Short mmCIF file of C-alpha atoms in Angstrom, two decimals:
data_model
loop_
_atom_site.label_atom_id
_atom_site.label_comp_id
_atom_site.label_asym_id
_atom_site.label_seq_id
_atom_site.Cartn_x
_atom_site.Cartn_y
_atom_site.Cartn_z
CA MET A 1 244.79 37.80 159.69
CA SER A 2 242.83 35.41 157.22
CA HIS A 3 243.77 31.52 157.45
CA PRO A 4 242.91 28.69 155.03
CA ALA A 5 239.65 27.03 155.45
CA ALA A 6 239.64 23.50 156.88
CA PRO A 7 238.23 20.71 154.53
CA SER A 8 235.16 18.84 155.67
CA ALA A 9 236.95 15.47 155.37
CA LEU A 10 240.24 13.99 155.94
CA PRO A 11 242.27 11.53 153.84
CA PRO A 12 243.42 8.35 155.77
CA GLN A 13 246.84 8.82 157.46
CA GLY A 14 249.50 6.57 155.52
CA GLY A 15 251.17 3.82 157.39
CA ALA A 16 255.05 3.26 157.62
CA ALA A 17 254.47 -0.25 156.22
CA SER A 18 253.88 1.36 152.73
CA GLY A 19 256.73 4.03 153.20
CA PRO A 20 256.34 7.47 154.34
CA ALA A 21 253.56 9.72 153.00
CA LYS A 22 254.92 12.96 151.69
CA PRO A 23 253.23 16.06 152.99
CA ASP A 24 251.43 18.34 150.60
CA PRO A 25 252.19 22.01 151.34
CA ARG A 26 249.17 23.14 149.32
CA ARG A 27 246.56 21.21 151.52
CA PRO A 28 245.07 23.35 154.16
CA LEU A 29 245.26 22.34 157.83
CA VAL A 30 242.30 20.83 159.23
CA GLY A 31 240.66 21.09 162.61
CA VAL A 32 239.11 17.75 163.47
CA GLY A 33 238.90 16.63 166.86
CA ALA A 34 240.31 19.77 168.73
CA THR A 35 240.81 19.38 172.24
CA LYS A 36 238.98 22.09 174.41
CA ARG A 37 241.19 23.62 177.15
CA ALA A 38 240.80 26.95 179.04
CA ASP A 39 244.64 27.46 179.04
CA PRO A 40 246.41 25.31 176.74
CA GLY A 41 249.81 26.65 177.92
CA SER A 42 249.26 26.60 181.28
CA PRO A 43 251.41 24.09 183.61
CA LEU A 44 248.14 23.58 185.61
CA ALA A 45 246.28 22.04 182.39
CA ALA A 46 245.13 18.67 182.48
CA ASP A 47 247.78 16.09 181.32
CA VAL A 48 247.55 14.65 177.83
CA SER A 49 245.36 12.08 176.91
CA LEU A 50 245.24 9.43 174.04
CA ALA A 51 242.25 11.39 172.77
CA ASP A 52 244.58 14.50 172.38
CA ILE A 53 247.16 12.67 170.52
CA THR A 54 244.70 11.04 168.30
CA ALA A 55 243.46 14.54 167.37
CA ALA A 56 246.87 15.73 166.82
CA ALA A 57 247.42 12.56 164.36
CA GLU A 58 244.42 13.70 162.38
CA ARG A 59 245.75 17.73 162.33
CA LEU A 60 249.07 16.29 161.07
CA ALA A 61 248.16 13.75 158.63
CA GLY A 62 249.57 14.57 155.08
CA HIS A 63 251.60 17.62 156.67
CA VAL A 64 254.27 15.78 158.18
CA LEU A 65 255.85 12.46 157.23
CA ASP A 66 254.73 9.11 158.91
CA THR A 67 258.40 8.17 158.95
CA PRO A 68 259.53 4.56 158.64
CA PHE A 69 259.99 2.60 161.60
CA VAL A 70 262.07 -0.62 160.98
CA GLU A 71 264.51 -3.27 162.16
CA SER A 72 268.29 -2.58 161.89
CA LYS A 73 269.48 -6.20 161.50
CA THR A 74 273.33 -5.20 161.69
CA LEU A 75 272.47 -3.25 165.08
CA SER A 76 270.51 -6.01 166.27
CA GLN A 77 273.48 -8.17 165.71
CA ILE A 78 275.70 -5.94 167.32
CA THR A 79 273.65 -5.10 170.68
CA GLY A 80 271.99 -8.73 171.20
CA ALA A 81 268.33 -6.90 170.96
CA GLN A 82 266.11 -6.53 168.16
CA VAL A 83 266.58 -2.86 167.37
CA PHE A 84 263.88 -0.59 165.64
CA LEU A 85 264.50 2.74 164.45
CA LYS A 86 262.00 5.51 163.89
CA PHE A 87 263.67 7.78 161.34
CA GLU A 88 262.40 11.06 162.35
CA ASN A 89 265.52 12.53 160.98
CA LEU A 90 263.59 12.14 157.65
CA GLN A 91 260.91 14.97 158.46
CA PHE A 92 261.35 17.71 156.15
CA THR A 93 262.91 20.04 158.95
CA ALA A 94 265.02 16.76 159.81
CA SER A 95 263.43 16.79 163.33
CA PHE A 96 260.60 15.33 165.13
CA LYS A 97 259.88 18.85 166.56
CA GLU A 98 257.74 20.23 163.77
CA ARG A 99 254.82 17.53 165.07
CA GLY A 100 254.41 19.61 168.00
CA ALA A 101 254.88 23.02 166.32
CA LEU A 102 252.40 22.16 163.77
CA ASN A 103 249.60 20.81 166.09
CA LYS A 104 250.20 24.00 168.48
CA LEU A 105 249.86 26.47 165.31
CA ALA A 106 246.91 24.49 163.89
CA SER A 107 245.03 24.79 167.28
CA LEU A 108 245.69 28.56 167.48
CA ILE A 109 243.88 28.98 164.08
CA GLU A 110 241.15 26.63 165.01
CA SER A 111 240.48 28.71 168.23
CA GLY A 112 239.72 31.73 166.25
CA GLN A 113 241.68 34.22 168.16
CA THR A 114 243.81 37.05 166.39
CA VAL A 115 247.22 35.84 166.39
CA GLN A 116 249.86 38.77 165.87
CA GLY A 117 252.62 36.49 165.13
CA VAL A 118 254.44 33.57 167.14
CA ILE A 119 257.62 33.55 168.96
CA ALA A 120 259.85 30.48 170.10
CA ALA A 121 263.00 29.88 171.88
CA SER A 122 264.96 26.71 170.82
CA ALA A 123 268.50 25.65 170.12
CA GLY A 124 267.36 24.81 166.35
CA ASN A 125 264.82 22.00 165.89
CA HIS A 126 261.68 23.62 167.35
CA ALA A 127 262.70 26.83 165.90
CA GLN A 128 262.66 25.24 162.30
CA GLY A 129 259.50 23.38 163.12
CA VAL A 130 257.75 26.61 164.17
CA ALA A 131 259.18 28.65 161.31
CA HIS A 132 258.48 26.37 158.50
CA HIS A 133 254.65 25.97 159.60
CA ALA A 134 254.33 29.60 160.43
CA GLN A 135 255.46 30.34 157.13
CA ARG A 136 253.03 28.04 155.53
CA LEU A 137 250.12 29.63 157.49
CA GLY A 138 251.26 33.03 156.83
CA LEU A 139 252.22 33.81 160.38
CA ARG A 140 254.95 36.04 161.52
CA ALA A 141 257.67 34.11 163.32
CA VAL A 142 260.28 35.29 165.72
CA ILE A 143 262.80 32.47 167.05
CA VAL A 144 265.20 33.36 169.82
CA MET A 145 268.11 30.97 169.71
CA PRO A 146 271.16 30.69 172.15
CA VAL A 147 274.14 32.35 170.68
CA LEU A 148 276.20 29.12 170.12
CA THR A 149 273.47 27.26 168.23
CA PRO A 150 275.20 25.42 165.19
CA THR A 151 275.25 27.68 162.09
CA VAL A 152 273.40 25.21 159.89
CA LYS A 153 270.28 25.36 162.16
CA VAL A 154 270.51 29.22 162.62
CA GLU A 155 270.63 29.38 158.50
CA ARG A 156 267.94 26.86 157.84
CA THR A 157 265.63 28.39 160.36
CA ARG A 158 266.09 31.93 158.59
CA GLY A 159 265.46 30.05 155.40
CA PHE A 160 262.08 29.50 156.55
CA GLY A 161 261.32 33.13 156.88
CA ALA A 162 261.81 33.67 160.51
CA GLU A 163 263.24 36.53 162.28
CA VAL A 164 266.04 35.20 164.13
CA VAL A 165 267.47 36.57 167.38
CA LEU A 166 270.51 35.09 168.96
CA HIS A 167 270.42 35.66 172.42
CA GLY A 168 271.95 33.67 175.81
CA ASN A 169 274.62 30.79 176.48
CA GLY A 170 271.92 28.06 176.56
CA PHE A 171 268.02 27.42 176.16
CA ASP A 172 266.84 28.86 179.66
CA GLU A 173 268.33 32.31 178.71
CA ALA A 174 266.90 32.31 175.24
CA ARG A 175 263.56 31.18 176.72
CA ASP A 176 263.58 34.18 179.13
CA HIS A 177 264.26 36.60 176.62
CA ALA A 178 261.70 35.18 174.00
CA LEU A 179 259.05 35.48 177.06
CA ALA A 180 260.21 39.09 177.25
CA LEU A 181 259.99 39.75 173.49
CA ALA A 182 256.45 38.29 173.40
CA ALA A 183 254.96 40.37 175.94
CA ALA A 184 256.47 43.40 174.54
CA GLN A 185 255.46 42.58 170.88
CA GLY A 186 252.14 40.81 171.60
CA LEU A 187 253.48 37.33 170.13
CA THR A 188 252.26 34.12 171.20
CA PHE A 189 254.63 32.08 172.75
CA ILE A 190 255.24 28.47 171.52
CA HIS A 191 256.81 26.33 174.24
CA PRO A 192 259.24 23.83 172.71
CA PHE A 193 258.09 20.94 175.54
CA ASP A 194 255.94 22.12 178.35
CA ASP A 195 252.40 22.58 176.45
CA PRO A 196 249.87 19.94 176.16
CA LEU A 197 249.36 20.55 172.42
CA VAL A 198 253.16 20.32 171.74
CA ILE A 199 253.18 17.03 173.81
CA ALA A 200 250.40 15.61 171.97
CA GLY A 201 252.03 16.33 168.52
CA GLN A 202 255.02 14.54 169.83
CA GLY A 203 252.90 11.65 170.83
CA THR A 204 251.93 10.72 167.43
CA ILE A 205 255.37 8.96 167.19
CA GLY A 206 254.21 6.66 169.55
CA LEU A 207 251.16 5.86 168.00
CA GLU A 208 253.14 5.19 164.58
CA MET A 209 255.46 2.90 166.45
CA LEU A 210 253.08 0.69 168.10
CA ARG A 211 250.85 0.30 164.98
CA VAL A 212 253.94 -1.00 163.09
CA GLN A 213 255.47 -3.00 166.20
CA PRO A 214 252.81 -3.48 168.88
CA ASP A 215 254.75 -6.03 170.87
CA LEU A 216 257.89 -3.83 171.71
CA HIS A 217 259.44 -4.86 175.00
CA THR A 218 261.40 -1.43 175.44
CA LEU A 219 261.38 2.35 174.16
CA VAL A 220 264.32 4.04 174.68
CA ILE A 221 264.04 8.02 174.16
CA ALA A 222 266.25 11.04 174.29
CA VAL A 223 265.11 13.60 177.16
CA GLY A 224 265.63 17.28 177.11
CA GLY A 225 262.74 19.21 178.51
CA GLY A 226 260.58 16.00 178.18
CA GLY A 227 258.08 16.60 175.66
CA LEU A 228 259.24 13.78 173.12
CA ILE A 229 259.04 11.05 176.10
CA SER A 230 256.01 12.36 177.55
CA GLY A 231 254.13 12.36 174.47
CA ILE A 232 255.32 8.68 173.37
CA ALA A 233 254.98 7.30 176.98
CA THR A 234 251.20 8.88 177.14
CA ALA A 235 250.60 6.97 173.77
CA ALA A 236 252.33 3.88 174.60
CA ARG A 237 251.00 3.57 178.21
CA ALA A 238 247.27 4.01 176.83
CA LEU A 239 247.71 1.59 174.07
CA THR A 240 249.26 -1.30 175.80
CA ALA A 241 247.23 -1.44 179.07
CA GLY A 242 249.70 0.57 180.88
CA ARG A 243 252.30 -0.81 183.23
CA HIS A 244 250.54 -4.02 183.20
CA SER A 245 251.75 -4.58 179.80
CA GLY A 246 255.32 -5.03 180.95
CA LEU A 247 256.64 -2.51 178.16
CA GLN A 248 259.84 -0.43 179.63
CA ILE A 249 259.82 3.05 178.95
CA ILE A 250 263.54 4.45 179.31
CA GLY A 251 264.86 7.98 179.20
CA VAL A 252 268.25 8.98 178.05
CA GLN A 253 269.87 12.08 179.05
CA THR A 254 273.38 13.40 178.60
CA VAL A 255 275.77 13.43 181.60
CA ARG A 256 276.30 17.40 180.83
CA PHE A 257 272.51 18.16 181.29
CA PRO A 258 270.88 15.63 183.77
CA ALA A 259 268.16 18.16 185.06
CA MET A 260 265.31 15.49 184.30
CA PHE A 261 267.37 12.64 185.35
CA ASP A 262 267.85 14.36 188.74
CA LEU A 263 264.45 14.88 189.13
CA PHE A 264 263.52 11.39 188.39
CA LYS A 265 266.45 9.98 190.67
CA GLY A 266 266.49 12.46 193.48
CA THR A 267 270.31 13.12 192.61
CA HIS A 268 272.18 16.27 192.32
CA HIS A 269 274.60 15.94 189.16
CA PRO A 270 276.64 19.33 188.09
CA GLN A 271 275.20 20.60 185.23
CA GLY A 272 277.77 21.49 182.07
CA THR A 273 277.89 24.10 179.60
CA ASN A 274 277.86 22.53 176.65
CA THR A 275 277.42 19.28 174.85
CA ILE A 276 277.30 17.65 171.32
CA ALA A 277 273.74 16.80 172.06
CA GLU A 278 272.47 20.25 172.12
CA GLY A 279 269.01 19.46 171.21
CA ILE A 280 268.48 17.84 174.57
CA ALA A 281 270.77 20.54 176.46
CA VAL A 282 267.95 21.54 178.69
CA GLY A 283 268.77 23.02 182.24
CA GLN A 284 264.77 23.06 183.56
CA PRO A 285 262.60 20.45 182.36
CA GLY A 286 259.00 21.25 181.95
CA LEU A 287 256.44 21.45 184.72
CA ILE A 288 253.99 19.30 182.75
CA THR A 289 256.52 16.92 181.35
CA ARG A 290 258.34 16.13 184.70
CA ARG A 291 254.95 15.19 186.19
CA ILE A 292 254.14 12.84 182.93
CA VAL A 293 257.90 11.41 183.29
CA ALA A 294 257.43 10.66 186.87
CA ASP A 295 254.06 8.83 186.46
CA LEU A 296 254.58 7.09 183.03
CA VAL A 297 258.56 6.55 182.80
CA ASP A 298 260.29 3.59 184.19
CA ASP A 299 263.88 4.59 184.29
CA MET A 300 266.37 7.26 183.45
CA VAL A 301 269.78 6.60 182.34
CA LEU A 302 272.97 8.90 181.39
CA VAL A 303 275.23 8.70 178.38
CA ASP A 304 278.51 10.54 177.84
CA GLU A 305 279.91 12.44 175.04
CA GLY A 306 281.78 9.57 173.90
CA ASP A 307 278.95 7.33 174.04
CA ILE A 308 277.00 9.94 171.65
CA GLU A 309 279.76 10.21 169.37
CA GLN A 310 280.04 6.48 168.78
CA ALA A 311 276.46 6.00 168.25
CA ILE A 312 276.46 9.05 165.53
CA VAL A 313 279.30 7.35 163.61
CA MET A 314 277.55 3.84 163.71
CA LEU A 315 274.36 5.12 162.42
CA LEU A 316 276.09 6.92 159.54
CA GLU A 317 278.26 3.99 158.66
CA ILE A 318 275.68 1.14 159.35
CA GLU A 319 272.40 2.56 158.49
CA LYS A 320 273.62 5.04 156.15
CA THR A 321 271.68 7.81 158.11
CA LEU A 322 272.72 11.17 159.58
CA VAL A 323 271.68 12.17 163.14
CA GLU A 324 272.64 14.84 165.42
CA GLY A 325 273.87 14.27 169.02
CA ALA A 326 270.32 14.17 170.51
CA GLY A 327 269.13 11.78 167.90
CA ALA A 328 271.76 9.39 168.61
CA ALA A 329 271.27 9.11 172.44
CA GLY A 330 268.85 6.28 172.33
CA LEU A 331 271.47 4.00 170.54
CA ALA A 332 274.30 5.57 172.76
CA ALA A 333 272.27 4.04 175.83
CA LEU A 334 271.90 0.77 174.06
CA LEU A 335 275.56 0.44 173.31
CA LYS A 336 276.71 1.61 176.67
CA ASP A 337 274.54 -1.26 178.27
CA PRO A 338 273.79 -3.92 176.18
CA ALA A 339 273.15 -6.61 178.32
CA ARG A 340 270.17 -4.50 180.00
CA TYR A 341 268.37 -4.79 176.40
CA ALA A 342 269.47 -8.49 175.38
CA GLY A 343 266.78 -10.54 173.76
CA GLN A 344 264.39 -7.68 173.77
CA ARG A 345 262.72 -5.81 170.86
CA VAL A 346 263.64 -2.11 171.49
CA GLY A 347 262.43 0.94 169.74
CA LEU A 348 264.68 4.07 169.11
CA VAL A 349 263.75 7.60 167.69
CA LEU A 350 266.40 9.07 165.67
CA CYS A 351 264.63 12.35 166.74
CA GLY A 352 266.81 14.79 164.76
CA GLY A 353 269.57 14.96 161.77
CA ASN A 354 270.66 18.80 161.91
CA ILE A 355 274.18 18.62 162.71
CA ASP A 356 277.12 21.04 161.97
CA PRO A 357 279.22 19.45 159.16
CA LEU A 358 282.52 20.73 160.97
CA LEU A 359 281.39 19.08 163.92
CA LEU A 360 280.38 15.69 161.92
CA SER A 361 283.66 15.87 160.38
CA ALA A 362 285.27 16.12 163.71
CA ILE A 363 283.18 13.14 165.25
CA ILE A 364 283.92 10.89 162.23
CA GLU A 365 287.73 11.47 162.76
CA ARG A 366 287.44 10.70 166.42
CA GLY A 367 285.40 7.56 165.84
CA MET A 368 287.85 6.22 163.26
CA VAL A 369 290.51 6.67 165.98
CA ARG A 370 288.64 4.90 168.58
CA ALA A 371 287.96 2.05 166.07
CA GLY A 372 291.80 1.82 165.02
CA ARG A 373 291.14 3.05 161.73
CA LEU A 374 293.19 6.18 162.22
CA ALA A 375 296.20 5.74 164.23
CA ARG A 376 299.05 7.92 165.23
CA ILE A 377 302.41 6.30 165.55
CA ARG A 378 305.78 7.64 166.97
CA VAL A 379 309.04 6.41 165.45
CA GLY A 380 312.43 7.41 166.66
CA ALA A 381 315.32 6.58 164.41
CA ARG A 382 318.90 8.02 163.75
CA ASP A 383 319.07 11.08 161.88
CA ALA A 384 320.60 9.76 158.68
CA PRO A 385 319.83 10.05 154.94
CA GLY A 386 317.04 7.63 153.67
CA VAL A 387 315.87 6.81 157.09
CA LEU A 388 312.38 8.52 156.59
CA ALA A 389 312.03 6.27 153.24
CA ARG A 390 312.88 3.10 155.19
CA ILE A 391 310.10 3.98 157.62
CA THR A 392 307.59 4.66 155.26
CA ALA A 393 308.64 1.37 152.99
CA VAL A 394 308.05 -0.51 156.51
CA VAL A 395 304.77 0.79 156.92
CA ALA A 396 303.76 0.38 153.37
CA GLU A 397 304.50 -3.39 153.51
CA ALA A 398 302.55 -3.57 156.64
CA GLY A 399 299.58 -2.64 154.67
CA ALA A 400 298.81 0.92 156.08
CA ASN A 401 298.17 4.08 154.40
CA ILE A 402 300.28 7.34 155.51
CA ASP A 403 297.80 10.08 156.11
CA GLU A 404 300.46 12.75 157.61
CA VAL A 405 304.00 12.77 158.60
CA HIS A 406 305.50 15.02 161.11
CA HIS A 407 309.38 15.20 161.03
CA GLN A 408 310.78 16.69 164.18
CA ARG A 409 314.36 17.22 165.52
CA ALA A 410 314.28 20.30 167.57
CA PHE A 411 311.15 19.37 169.35
CA SER A 412 311.95 15.88 170.47
CA ALA A 413 313.30 14.12 173.85
CA LEU A 414 315.59 12.00 171.77
CA SER A 415 319.18 12.60 171.28
CA VAL A 416 320.55 15.12 169.09
CA GLN A 417 321.58 12.65 166.37
CA SER A 418 318.08 10.91 166.21
CA VAL A 419 314.75 12.12 164.63
CA ASP A 420 311.44 11.76 165.98
CA VAL A 421 309.01 10.95 163.24
CA GLU A 422 305.04 11.19 163.91
CA LEU A 423 302.81 9.18 161.34
CA VAL A 424 299.10 9.47 161.10
CA LEU A 425 297.91 6.26 159.59
CA GLN A 426 295.04 4.78 157.97
CA THR A 427 294.62 1.27 159.10
CA ARG A 428 291.96 -1.66 159.28
CA ASN A 429 291.53 -1.64 163.14
CA THR A 430 293.36 -1.77 166.62
CA ALA A 431 295.09 -5.38 165.51
CA HIS A 432 296.38 -3.89 162.32
CA VAL A 433 297.80 -0.98 164.23
CA ARG A 434 299.82 -3.27 166.66
CA GLU A 435 300.97 -5.17 163.59
CA VAL A 436 302.47 -2.18 161.96
CA VAL A 437 304.09 -1.07 165.29
CA ALA A 438 305.82 -4.62 165.41
CA ALA A 439 306.86 -4.31 161.97
CA LEU A 440 308.82 -1.07 162.66
CA VAL A 441 310.09 -2.47 165.83
CA ALA A 442 311.50 -5.78 163.90
CA ALA A 443 313.15 -3.20 161.40
CA GLY A 444 315.09 -1.87 163.90
CA PHE A 445 313.30 1.46 164.94
CA GLU A 446 311.87 2.40 168.29
CA ALA A 447 307.94 2.92 167.83
CA SER A 448 304.97 3.20 169.84
CA VAL A 449 301.40 4.13 169.51
CA GLY A 450 300.13 7.78 170.44
#
């Protein structure tokens, strides 16, 4: 198979301070500074170095965005830390994953070996990165995705020309099936995280963050298999004199998939079966990444589903930016324990923005409930003509808007002469909800929240 020839010179890589440079899909990939490894995919290969990451940055220049890394003044005020956000959800595939995927694919082409095609296992973001750049390079791409992968990720992956195979209940089963297909069809397996070239590609994020803000105190990074935090930690330690700089690197996992946390802490938390952060739902971290995390990361923390939901809603409402569950994990950790980060300059990576619209709708609605902006109130009253009109009038006078009304007679614990009215209201906050309930009670009704 023929591949585009590499130009002899590289244009300078754009800086975030001047805005993200848009990739030019017509410009061929370049092969400057390729790292020589006997077996790049082997768990026994040497760990990633700053030179590997710098070479990856040269390969990726002009093909992926140098995404903005800017302060969120509102989130800084809320948390008490100076919060900087790296908007990797603005990549063409809406995820950082295309960095590692492209670095690996470019390296395969540089090697001169015959590539029959590539195959990957992914819950969506790595899949899209591999599919998109394989299509640009004229490579066949087969992607194995877990059966319950959000439809939006499946369809976008197909949209990049990949052959999608749905198999397994999670990443680990999908990976095993992908390896079997690779052996049967002579395809090259592109690992989503446990590959030095993939890790080096993700590490370019660390280069960009520290170029813009060299004096960060803490990096809080989502962890699934560990490729992202391994790459960023490698770059950060090399650029800041290692652990002596005082830079803290903290990994975040969901309580439902705490595999790297358990390895790091020596604990044994049970593993769940699903999470809204499916991008970091990995049951077995990589052999390379677990070693890098053990050497370079300071701590690991866990967040639950509610923490992640809150972070998604806050980023949407405050920053007007859409992230998926994994993309909100860093902010979720910050919101869960703000005292730990108070007064620090904290860097977060919004690592992905591919979220199912129906899931997003449910998360937004649940977020409004937690914030007291959507409330359910039960009102008991005598079953008489005009009673519903009186109830709605009191609610209107209290400044709330009625979203839903359920008028129950048969399914009620009240007396047979009474009616149970359930109202779903749009309110300002939890204090306003209490005001509405108090107004109904003052009007002679039995009223309660819930």
